[in-house]
Amino acid sequence: MNTLVNHLKVLSKSGIAILDSRISMDSYVPMDLSINNGSLKVFDITDPVACQVYIDEVLEQKKGKVAYGGYLEQRNLYADKSNFNAANGLKRDIHLGVDFWCDAHTEVITPIDGVVHSFKNNAVSGDYGPTIVLRHDEGIHTFFSLYGHLSLASLDDLFEGKVFKKGSVLGALGTPDINVNYAPHLHFQLIKDMQGYQGDYPGVCAAKDLDYFQNNCPNPNLLLNL
């Protein structure tokens, strides 16, 4: 994995926009949704409306248009979702990608060249909703990028092997009814080994599995360089 990490670092010398290219990179502002953020105590972030209120407050305070963050954050965002809480008490609450919170229907931009590996509408509440996975072949390195919480139209006219060049429009952000009960955002995740998954891959893990997933899912900001 160290060689892939080093490769990701050299793919971009400056920040890469992953949403509408008309949004200035200066408008991307960090946001903390972790259990350590005391400001969230007065917000039920499991509710998309309440979560959006908090996002809007952060964007207004920081004069931003896109709020981003979340890699390896432990969150309460999934506390109300049964598929994140196993019967044995083992809960998945550590986030493995970076989220980009912005208006529904905002365009999603391909950060580097890739081809469609797979796609699927993961329509179970709390899941990704419409999801696209790209494969990136970079010399000796092959890795994957996952884009979750898209609009249904983002899946139109897709096929495995379809080429997307860097900077092209991949899709758009979905609304809460389509992205299965979240405030509008993009979940962006890098993956080394897809483990046979198609149009899906775990985006949240339990603490006991963190070592494996942290190794298999490097920090997306190594590529985006925000």
Short mmCIF file of N, CA, C and O in Angstrom, two decimals, residues 19 39 41 99 105 124 127 131 164 178 184 199 208 224 226:
data_model
loop_
_atom_site.label_atom_id
_atom_site.label_comp_id
_atom_site.label_asym_id
_atom_site.label_seq_id
_atom_site.Cartn_x
_atom_site.Cartn_y
_atom_site.Cartn_z
N LEU A 19 -16.38 18.61 -7.37
CA LEU A 19 -17.73 19.07 -7.68
C LEU A 19 -17.66 20.16 -8.74
O LEU A 19 -16.58 20.58 -9.14
N SER A 39 -20.41 20.89 19.15
CA SER A 39 -21.46 21.70 18.52
C SER A 39 -22.62 20.84 18.03
O SER A 39 -23.73 21.35 17.85
N LYS A 41 -24.14 18.50 19.60
CA LYS A 41 -25.01 18.01 20.66
C LYS A 41 -26.44 18.54 20.54
O LYS A 41 -27.38 17.91 21.04
N ASP A 99 -16.53 13.09 2.63
CA ASP A 99 -17.83 13.59 2.19
C ASP A 99 -17.71 15.04 1.73
O ASP A 99 -16.97 15.83 2.33
N HIS A 105 -28.20 18.11 -6.83
CA HIS A 105 -28.06 18.31 -8.28
C HIS A 105 -26.73 18.94 -8.67
O HIS A 105 -26.48 19.15 -9.87
N VAL A 124 -31.26 0.78 0.02
CA VAL A 124 -31.64 0.52 1.41
C VAL A 124 -31.37 1.77 2.25
O VAL A 124 -30.34 2.43 2.08
N ASP A 127 -27.88 3.55 3.18
CA ASP A 127 -26.82 3.10 2.25
C ASP A 127 -26.41 4.27 1.36
O ASP A 127 -26.61 5.43 1.69
N THR A 131 -24.84 4.71 -6.99
CA THR A 131 -23.40 4.62 -6.73
C THR A 131 -22.66 4.24 -8.01
O THR A 131 -23.12 3.37 -8.76
N PHE A 164 -14.22 7.76 -18.58
CA PHE A 164 -14.40 9.12 -18.09
C PHE A 164 -13.03 9.77 -17.98
O PHE A 164 -12.15 9.25 -17.30
N ILE A 178 -33.65 10.15 -2.58
CA ILE A 178 -32.92 9.27 -3.49
C ILE A 178 -31.63 8.75 -2.85
O ILE A 178 -31.24 7.60 -3.05
N PRO A 184 -27.92 16.24 1.13
CA PRO A 184 -27.20 16.05 -0.15
C PRO A 184 -25.69 16.15 0.03
O PRO A 184 -25.18 17.11 0.62
N GLY A 199 -20.55 -2.17 -7.66
CA GLY A 199 -21.39 -1.01 -7.41
C GLY A 199 -21.59 -0.69 -5.95
O GLY A 199 -22.53 0.03 -5.58
N LYS A 208 -12.92 -2.65 15.29
CA LYS A 208 -12.09 -3.85 15.24
C LYS A 208 -11.55 -4.13 13.84
O LYS A 208 -10.56 -4.85 13.69
N LEU A 224 -6.73 14.24 -3.87
CA LEU A 224 -7.39 15.52 -4.12
C LEU A 224 -6.54 16.70 -3.68
O LEU A 224 -6.68 17.80 -4.24
N LEU A 226 -6.54 18.75 -1.09
CA LEU A 226 -7.29 19.92 -0.69
C LEU A 226 -6.52 20.70 0.38
O LEU A 226 -5.84 20.12 1.21
#
